[in-house]
Coordinates of C-alpha atoms in Angstrom, one line a residue:
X6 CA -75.1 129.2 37.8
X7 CA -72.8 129.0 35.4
X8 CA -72.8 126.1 32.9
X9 CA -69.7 123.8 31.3
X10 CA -68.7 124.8 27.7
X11 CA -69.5 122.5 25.1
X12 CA -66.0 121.0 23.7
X13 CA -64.9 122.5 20.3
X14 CA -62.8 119.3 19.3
X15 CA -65.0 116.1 18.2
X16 CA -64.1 112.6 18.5
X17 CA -63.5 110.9 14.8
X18 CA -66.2 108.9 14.8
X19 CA -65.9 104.8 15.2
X20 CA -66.6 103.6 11.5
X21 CA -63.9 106.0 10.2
X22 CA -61.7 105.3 12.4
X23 CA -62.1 101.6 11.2
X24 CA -61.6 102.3 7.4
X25 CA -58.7 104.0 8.3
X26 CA -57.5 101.2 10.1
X27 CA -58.5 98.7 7.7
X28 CA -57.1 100.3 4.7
X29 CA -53.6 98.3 3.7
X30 CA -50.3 100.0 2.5
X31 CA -49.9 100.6 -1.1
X32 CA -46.6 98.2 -2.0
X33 CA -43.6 99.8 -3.7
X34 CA -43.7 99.7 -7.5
X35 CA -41.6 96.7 -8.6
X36 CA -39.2 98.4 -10.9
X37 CA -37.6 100.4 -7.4
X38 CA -37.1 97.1 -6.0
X39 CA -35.0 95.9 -8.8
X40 CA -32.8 99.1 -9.1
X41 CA -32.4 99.3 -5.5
X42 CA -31.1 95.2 -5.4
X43 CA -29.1 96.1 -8.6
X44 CA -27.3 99.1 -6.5
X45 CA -27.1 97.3 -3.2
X46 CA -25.1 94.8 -5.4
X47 CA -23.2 96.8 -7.5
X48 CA -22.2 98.6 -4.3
X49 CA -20.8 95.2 -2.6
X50 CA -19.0 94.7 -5.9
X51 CA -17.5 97.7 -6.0
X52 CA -16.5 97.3 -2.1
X53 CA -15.2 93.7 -2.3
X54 CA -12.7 94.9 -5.4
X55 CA -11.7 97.9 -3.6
X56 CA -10.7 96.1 -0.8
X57 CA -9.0 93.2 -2.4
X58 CA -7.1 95.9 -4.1
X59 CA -6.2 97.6 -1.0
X60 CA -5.2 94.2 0.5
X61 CA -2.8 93.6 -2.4
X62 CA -1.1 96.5 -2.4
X63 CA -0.7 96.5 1.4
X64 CA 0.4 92.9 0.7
X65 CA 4.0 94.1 -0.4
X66 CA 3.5 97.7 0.4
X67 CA 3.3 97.2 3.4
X68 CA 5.8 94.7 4.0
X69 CA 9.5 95.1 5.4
X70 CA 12.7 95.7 3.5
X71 CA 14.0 92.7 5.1
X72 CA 10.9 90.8 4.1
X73 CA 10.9 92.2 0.6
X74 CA 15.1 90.6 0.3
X75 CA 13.5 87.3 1.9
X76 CA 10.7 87.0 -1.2
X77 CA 13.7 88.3 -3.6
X78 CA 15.5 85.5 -2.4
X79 CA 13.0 82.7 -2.1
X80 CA 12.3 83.9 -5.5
X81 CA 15.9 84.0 -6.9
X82 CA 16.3 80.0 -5.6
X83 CA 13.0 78.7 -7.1
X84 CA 14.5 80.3 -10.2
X85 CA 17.7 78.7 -9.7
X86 CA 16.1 75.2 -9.4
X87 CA 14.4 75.2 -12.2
X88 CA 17.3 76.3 -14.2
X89 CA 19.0 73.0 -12.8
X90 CA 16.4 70.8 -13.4
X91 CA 15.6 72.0 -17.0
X92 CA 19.9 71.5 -17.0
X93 CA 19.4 67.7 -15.9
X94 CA 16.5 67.2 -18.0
X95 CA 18.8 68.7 -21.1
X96 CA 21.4 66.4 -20.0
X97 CA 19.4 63.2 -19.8
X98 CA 18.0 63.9 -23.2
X99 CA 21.4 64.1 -24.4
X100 CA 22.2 60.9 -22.9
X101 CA 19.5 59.2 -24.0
X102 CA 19.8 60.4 -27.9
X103 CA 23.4 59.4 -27.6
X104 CA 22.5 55.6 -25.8
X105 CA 19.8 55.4 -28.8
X106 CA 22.4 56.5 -31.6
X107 CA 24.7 54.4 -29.8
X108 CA 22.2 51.9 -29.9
X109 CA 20.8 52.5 -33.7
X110 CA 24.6 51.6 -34.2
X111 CA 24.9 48.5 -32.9
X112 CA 22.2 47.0 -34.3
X113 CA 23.5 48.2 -37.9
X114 CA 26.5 47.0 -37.3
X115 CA 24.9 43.5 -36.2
X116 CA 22.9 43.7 -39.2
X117 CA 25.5 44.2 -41.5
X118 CA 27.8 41.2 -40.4
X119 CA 24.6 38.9 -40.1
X120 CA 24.3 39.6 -44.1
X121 CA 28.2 39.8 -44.8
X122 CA 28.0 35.8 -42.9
X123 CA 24.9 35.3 -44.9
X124 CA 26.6 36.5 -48.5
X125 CA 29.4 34.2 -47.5
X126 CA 27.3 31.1 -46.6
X127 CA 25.4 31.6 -49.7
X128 CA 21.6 31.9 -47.8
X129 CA 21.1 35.3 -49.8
X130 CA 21.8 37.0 -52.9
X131 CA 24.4 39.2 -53.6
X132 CA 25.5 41.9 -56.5
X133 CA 28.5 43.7 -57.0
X134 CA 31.6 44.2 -59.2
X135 CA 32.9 40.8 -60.7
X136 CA 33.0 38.7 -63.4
X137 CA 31.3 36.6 -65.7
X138 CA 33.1 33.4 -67.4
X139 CA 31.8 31.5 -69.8
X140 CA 33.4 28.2 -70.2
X141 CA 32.3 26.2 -73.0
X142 CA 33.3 22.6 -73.4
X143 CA 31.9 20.9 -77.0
X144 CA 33.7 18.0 -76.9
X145 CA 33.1 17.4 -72.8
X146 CA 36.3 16.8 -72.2
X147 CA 36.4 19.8 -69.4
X148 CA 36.0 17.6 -66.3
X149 CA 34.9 18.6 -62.5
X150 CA 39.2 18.9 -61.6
X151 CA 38.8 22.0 -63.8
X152 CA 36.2 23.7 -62.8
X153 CA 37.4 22.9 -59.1
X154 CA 40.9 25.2 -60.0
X155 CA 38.5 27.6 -61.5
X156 CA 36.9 28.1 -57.7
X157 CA 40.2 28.0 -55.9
X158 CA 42.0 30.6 -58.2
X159 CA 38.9 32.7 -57.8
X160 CA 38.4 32.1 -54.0
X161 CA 42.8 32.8 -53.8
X162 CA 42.3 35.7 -55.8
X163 CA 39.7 37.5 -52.9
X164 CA 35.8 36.2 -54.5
X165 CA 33.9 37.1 -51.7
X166 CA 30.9 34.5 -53.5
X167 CA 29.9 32.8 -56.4
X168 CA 28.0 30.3 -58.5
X169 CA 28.8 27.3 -60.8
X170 CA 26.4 26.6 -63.7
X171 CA 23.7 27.9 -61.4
X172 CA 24.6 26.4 -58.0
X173 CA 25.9 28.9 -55.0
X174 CA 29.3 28.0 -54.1
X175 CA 29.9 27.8 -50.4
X176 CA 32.4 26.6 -47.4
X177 CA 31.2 23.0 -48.1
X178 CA 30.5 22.5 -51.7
X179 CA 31.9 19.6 -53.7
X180 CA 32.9 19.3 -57.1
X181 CA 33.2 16.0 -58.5
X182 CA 32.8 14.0 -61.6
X183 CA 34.4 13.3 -64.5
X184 CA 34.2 15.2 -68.2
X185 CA 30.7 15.6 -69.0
X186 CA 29.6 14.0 -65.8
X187 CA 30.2 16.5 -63.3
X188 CA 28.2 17.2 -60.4
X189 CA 28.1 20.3 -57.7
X190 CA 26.7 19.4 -54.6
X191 CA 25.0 16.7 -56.2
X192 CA 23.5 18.6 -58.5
X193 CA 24.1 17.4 -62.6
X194 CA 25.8 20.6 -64.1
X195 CA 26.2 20.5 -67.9
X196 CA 28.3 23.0 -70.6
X197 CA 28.4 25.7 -70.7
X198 CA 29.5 26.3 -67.7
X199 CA 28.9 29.8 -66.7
X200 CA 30.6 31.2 -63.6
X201 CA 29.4 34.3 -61.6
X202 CA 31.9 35.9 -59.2
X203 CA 31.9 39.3 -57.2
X204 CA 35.4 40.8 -56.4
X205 CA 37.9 42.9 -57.8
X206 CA 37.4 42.2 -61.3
X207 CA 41.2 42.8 -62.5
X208 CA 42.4 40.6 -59.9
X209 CA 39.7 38.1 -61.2
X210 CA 40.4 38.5 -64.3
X211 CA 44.8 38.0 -63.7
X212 CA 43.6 35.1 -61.5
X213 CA 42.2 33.4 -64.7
X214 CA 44.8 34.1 -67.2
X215 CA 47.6 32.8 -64.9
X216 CA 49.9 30.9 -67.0
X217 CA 49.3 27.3 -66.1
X218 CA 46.1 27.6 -65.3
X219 CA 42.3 27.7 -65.7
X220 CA 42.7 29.2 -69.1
X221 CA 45.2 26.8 -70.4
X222 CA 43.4 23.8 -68.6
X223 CA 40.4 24.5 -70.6
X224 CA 41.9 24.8 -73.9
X225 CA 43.8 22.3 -73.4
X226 CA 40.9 20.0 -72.9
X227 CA 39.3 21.8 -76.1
X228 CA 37.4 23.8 -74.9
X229 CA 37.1 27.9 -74.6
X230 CA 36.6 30.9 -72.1
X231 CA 35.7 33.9 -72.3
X232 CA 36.1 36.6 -69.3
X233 CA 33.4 39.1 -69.4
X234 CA 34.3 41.9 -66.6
X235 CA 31.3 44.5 -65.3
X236 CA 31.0 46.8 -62.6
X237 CA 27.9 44.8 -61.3
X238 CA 27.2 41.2 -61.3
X239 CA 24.4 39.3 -59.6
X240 CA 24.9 35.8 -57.1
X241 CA 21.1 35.0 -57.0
X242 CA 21.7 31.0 -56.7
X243 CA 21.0 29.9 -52.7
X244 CA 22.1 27.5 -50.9
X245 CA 20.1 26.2 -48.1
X246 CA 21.6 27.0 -44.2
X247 CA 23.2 23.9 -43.1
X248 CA 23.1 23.4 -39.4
X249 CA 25.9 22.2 -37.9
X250 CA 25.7 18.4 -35.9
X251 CA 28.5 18.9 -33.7
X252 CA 30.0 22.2 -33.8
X253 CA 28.9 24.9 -31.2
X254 CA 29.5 28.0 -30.5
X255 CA 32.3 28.5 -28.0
X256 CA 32.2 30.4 -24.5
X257 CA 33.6 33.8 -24.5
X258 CA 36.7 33.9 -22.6
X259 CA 35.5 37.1 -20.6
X260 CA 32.9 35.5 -19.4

């Protein structure tokens, strides 16, 4: 009777088959990892910038001849209206340099007849060209009538101001008193009497030496003059600014 054959193959026995089973995968070393992420991300880099590139250029590569004209033109009228506005702009600042020149000249010109009024009221000082007369009375016979045609011949003769023995001369200003008594504004003057005046100075001067007149007056009344002209004389005697009871200022006619 014949008898089975013994098998040649064996089974792996149990407890190896359990170590092998057991036995954990050795991890990847850490460094791979890293180059691998650093690749995977260089790689999306590289892909994102490609195709943003490609996107680009098929952006107006791609695009119409008709299409291409309409961007030329939408362009071309952007560039257009900025050109106007920047014209506007250039033309408003013009306007508004000329309205504050226009302005700058205005108040100038206000300015300078506030302190032409002011010079002629006598509220400020003044210099310019004039004279200076000395009038010199020893035996005080020169009286206030004298030194009253003194003013007028100066004020006919284009004075624009003046002062008497130290008092500002203005619209108002009265001159009385007899020889060695005489009185500006109320205000005791004595000799000499020095006069200040800012005009022409040769007219000034004629205005004095008029036959007749101030001159002759004064030595007359034995007294002397002397007429000292000067390319710049100095009004520095003020008067205070009267305010007026019952004058005011009338309405303008345009209105």
């Amino acid at each position: 009777m014949a008898t089975d054959k013994e098998p040649t193959a064996e089974p792996i026995a149990e407890p190896e088959l359990e170590q092998v089973r057991s036995e954990p995968a050795r991890p990847r070393p850490w460094s791979a990892s890293l180059l691998i992420g650093v690749l995977c991300t260089l790689l999306g880099f590289a892909l994102a910038v490609q195709l943003r590139t490609v996107d680009s250029d098929q952006g107006l590569t791609g695009a119409r001849q008709e299409d291409l004209v309409r961007i030329l033109a939408d362009l071309q009228s952007r560039q257009d209206r900025l050109r106007s506005e920047i014209s506007e702009q250039q033309d408003l600042l013009e306007q508004l340099g000329s309205g504050e020149d226009s302005a700058a000249a205005a108040v100038e010109e206000a300015r300078r007849q506030a302190e032409a009024l002011a010079i002629l009221n006598g509220t400020i000082a003044a210099e310019g060209p004039g004279l200076t007369i000395t009038i010199r009375d020893p035996d005080s016979d020169v009286d206030s009538a004298i030194l009253l045609d003194a003013v007028q011949e100066l004020r006919g003769a284009g004075a624009e101001t003046m002062q008497v023995a130290g008092v500002r001369i203005g619209v108002s200003t009265a001159l009385v008193g007899g020889a060695g008594e005489i009185r500006i504004d109320g205000v005791a003057v004595e000799a000499p009497y020095v006069i200040i005046a800012i005009g022409d100075s040769q007219t000034l001067s004629v205005a004095m030496q008029i036959p007749g007149g101030v001159e002759d007056k004064v030595i007359q009344a034995g007294g002397s003059i002397d007429v000292v002209s000067a390319d710049q004389v100095v009004v520095d005697a003020l008067r205070p600014l009267e305010e007026p009871e019952y004058a005011e200022p009338a309405p303008d006619p345009d209105d």
